Amino acid sequence: SQQGEEDPQALSIQEGENATMNCSYKTSINNLQWYRQNSGRGLVHLILIRSNEREKHSGRLRVTLDTSKKSSSLLITASRAADTASYFCATATNNAGNMLTFGGGTRLMVKP
Amino acid sequence: EPEVTQTPSHQVTQMGQEVILRCVPISNHLYFYWYRQILGQKVEFLVSFYNNEISEKSEIFDDQFSVERPDGSNFTLKIRSTKLEDSAMYFCASSVRSHEQFFGPGTRLTVL
């Protein structure tokens, strides 16, 4: 798989349930970022976790990072219909250009 | 809250024509980026820009592409001779060093 691959590709849940999305990557990273994209819209930054961090919280979001397994997960608790969107992980390596490499994303649908 | 803005929101052009996509990054940010997303595909890095020069570019960013910061606020992407395969959503982003990259709403480029 390529750098920054999410699974599942699509996830459908009921409002109130938790949603977990996973991301795997191949090379060493400086940080990993999660973004949300509503259909046809821009990318909204959700959370950044650095390579020396293992877990981070922001509101209903919880991100974990396991550098030994080169994987990360995004948990959205108590989901709402407004959480319906595509979620992407993006990795930044130790390069001068701060290039982000995006995965293919998980399409989350939260049914009311 | 400060945000990245992009103009136009939609650009339609004929194959072979030049286009300039414009971005106003967040004012205190020092790193600027262009990414593109072909419909249904991953977000792809094009170029990063710092201290008035390109710091990194991808294979996509060939001689047909150029970037410029013509004044203290604007950051532009020029495509000299557009091809059909340049049709995509183009996102500008900005950041403070290796911190979170904040994305604009995108410009949808359609090449006919």
JSON list of C-alpha atoms in Angstrom, two decimals, chain A residues 2-5 30-31 33 35 37 40-45 47-48 50 88 95-104, chain B residues 31 33 35 37 41-45 48-49 55-56 58 89 91 95-106 108:
[
{"chain": "A", "resi": 2, "resn": "GLN", "atom": "CA", "xyz": [1.06, 3.59, -0.42]},
{"chain": "A", "resi": 3, "resn": "GLN", "atom": "CA", "xyz": [2.05, 6.10, 2.23]},
{"chain": "A", "resi": 4, "resn": "GLY", "atom": "CA", "xyz": [-1.03, 7.12, 4.19]},
{"chain": "A", "resi": 5, "resn": "GLU", "atom": "CA", "xyz": [-3.64, 4.50, 3.40]},
{"chain": "A", "resi": 30, "resn": "ASN", "atom": "CA", "xyz": [7.69, 13.88, 11.55]},
{"chain": "A", "resi": 31, "resn": "ASN", "atom": "CA", "xyz": [3.97, 14.18, 12.19]},
{"chain": "A", "resi": 33, "resn": "GLN", "atom": "CA", "xyz": [-2.39, 15.03, 10.42]},
{"chain": "A", "resi": 35, "resn": "TYR", "atom": "CA", "xyz": [-8.31, 16.28, 7.72]},
{"chain": "A", "resi": 37, "resn": "GLN", "atom": "CA", "xyz": [-13.45, 17.09, 3.54]},
{"chain": "A", "resi": 40, "resn": "GLY", "atom": "CA", "xyz": [-16.64, 19.04, -3.17]},
{"chain": "A", "resi": 41, "resn": "ARG", "atom": "CA", "xyz": [-15.27, 21.34, -0.50]},
{"chain": "A", "resi": 42, "resn": "GLY", "atom": "CA", "xyz": [-11.91, 22.22, 1.00]},
{"chain": "A", "resi": 43, "resn": "LEU", "atom": "CA", "xyz": [-9.87, 20.31, 3.56]},
{"chain": "A", "resi": 44, "resn": "VAL", "atom": "CA", "xyz": [-10.44, 21.16, 7.19]},
{"chain": "A", "resi": 45, "resn": "HIS", "atom": "CA", "xyz": [-7.58, 20.46, 9.57]},
{"chain": "A", "resi": 47, "resn": "ILE", "atom": "CA", "xyz": [-5.67, 17.34, 14.53]},
{"chain": "A", "resi": 48, "resn": "LEU", "atom": "CA", "xyz": [-1.90, 16.91, 14.31]},
{"chain": "A", "resi": 50, "resn": "ARG", "atom": "CA", "xyz": [3.79, 14.34, 16.33]},
{"chain": "A", "resi": 88, "resn": "PHE", "atom": "CA", "xyz": [-7.93, 11.78, 5.28]},
{"chain": "A", "resi": 95, "resn": "ASN", "atom": "CA", "xyz": [11.94, 17.14, 4.62]},
{"chain": "A", "resi": 96, "resn": "ALA", "atom": "CA", "xyz": [12.58, 20.83, 4.17]},
{"chain": "A", "resi": 97, "resn": "GLY", "atom": "CA", "xyz": [9.47, 21.29, 2.08]},
{"chain": "A", "resi": 98, "resn": "ASN", "atom": "CA", "xyz": [6.96, 20.02, 4.69]},
{"chain": "A", "resi": 99, "resn": "MET", "atom": "CA", "xyz": [5.24, 18.06, 1.96]},
{"chain": "A", "resi": 100, "resn": "LEU", "atom": "CA", "xyz": [2.12, 16.20, 3.09]},
{"chain": "A", "resi": 101, "resn": "THR", "atom": "CA", "xyz": [1.33, 12.80, 1.60]},
{"chain": "A", "resi": 102, "resn": "PHE", "atom": "CA", "xyz": [-2.36, 12.03, 1.72]},
{"chain": "A", "resi": 103, "resn": "GLY", "atom": "CA", "xyz": [-4.13, 8.73, 1.86]},
{"chain": "A", "resi": 104, "resn": "GLY", "atom": "CA", "xyz": [-7.19, 7.80, -0.13]},
{"chain": "B", "resi": 31, "resn": "TYR", "atom": "CA", "xyz": [5.28, 28.29, 4.25]},
{"chain": "B", "resi": 33, "resn": "TYR", "atom": "CA", "xyz": [1.84, 25.08, -0.70]},
{"chain": "B", "resi": 35, "resn": "TYR", "atom": "CA", "xyz": [-1.91, 20.62, -3.87]},
{"chain": "B", "resi": 37, "resn": "GLN", "atom": "CA", "xyz": [-7.09, 16.62, -6.26]},
{"chain": "B", "resi": 41, "resn": "GLN", "atom": "CA", "xyz": [-8.54, 10.62, -6.39]},
{"chain": "B", "resi": 42, "resn": "LYS", "atom": "CA", "xyz": [-6.11, 11.44, -3.59]},
{"chain": "B", "resi": 43, "resn": "VAL", "atom": "CA", "xyz": [-4.90, 14.89, -2.74]},
{"chain": "B", "resi": 44, "resn": "GLU", "atom": "CA", "xyz": [-1.46, 15.25, -4.36]},
{"chain": "B", "resi": 45, "resn": "PHE", "atom": "CA", "xyz": [1.36, 17.59, -3.38]},
{"chain": "B", "resi": 48, "resn": "SER", "atom": "CA", "xyz": [6.06, 24.15, -1.33]},
{"chain": "B", "resi": 49, "resn": "PHE", "atom": "CA", "xyz": [7.44, 27.66, -1.13]},
{"chain": "B", "resi": 55, "resn": "SER", "atom": "CA", "xyz": [11.65, 24.36, -1.22]},
{"chain": "B", "resi": 56, "resn": "GLU", "atom": "CA", "xyz": [10.22, 21.16, -2.64]},
{"chain": "B", "resi": 58, "resn": "SER", "atom": "CA", "xyz": [6.74, 16.85, -6.94]},
{"chain": "B", "resi": 89, "resn": "MET", "atom": "CA", "xyz": [-9.42, 20.93, -7.68]},
{"chain": "B", "resi": 91, "resn": "PHE", "atom": "CA", "xyz": [-5.81, 23.72, -3.07]},
{"chain": "B", "resi": 95, "resn": "SER", "atom": "CA", "xyz": [1.63, 26.86, 7.65]},
{"chain": "B", "resi": 96, "resn": "VAL", "atom": "CA", "xyz": [4.03, 27.99, 10.27]},
{"chain": "B", "resi": 97, "resn": "ARG", "atom": "CA", "xyz": [7.05, 25.77, 9.69]},
{"chain": "B", "resi": 98, "resn": "SER", "atom": "CA", "xyz": [6.17, 22.11, 10.24]},
{"chain": "B", "resi": 99, "resn": "HIS", "atom": "CA", "xyz": [2.93, 22.83, 12.02]},
{"chain": "B", "resi": 100, "resn": "GLU", "atom": "CA", "xyz": [-0.60, 22.25, 10.78]},
{"chain": "B", "resi": 101, "resn": "GLN", "atom": "CA", "xyz": [-1.22, 23.15, 7.17]},
{"chain": "B", "resi": 102, "resn": "PHE", "atom": "CA", "xyz": [-4.38, 25.16, 6.66]},
{"chain": "B", "resi": 103, "resn": "PHE", "atom": "CA", "xyz": [-6.09, 24.72, 3.35]},
{"chain": "B", "resi": 104, "resn": "GLY", "atom": "CA", "xyz": [-8.15, 27.09, 1.28]},
{"chain": "B", "resi": 105, "resn": "PRO", "atom": "CA", "xyz": [-11.53, 26.14, -0.21]},
{"chain": "B", "resi": 106, "resn": "GLY", "atom": "CA", "xyz": [-9.96, 25.27, -3.55]},
{"chain": "B", "resi": 108, "resn": "ARG", "atom": "CA", "xyz": [-11.97, 23.90, -9.49]}
]
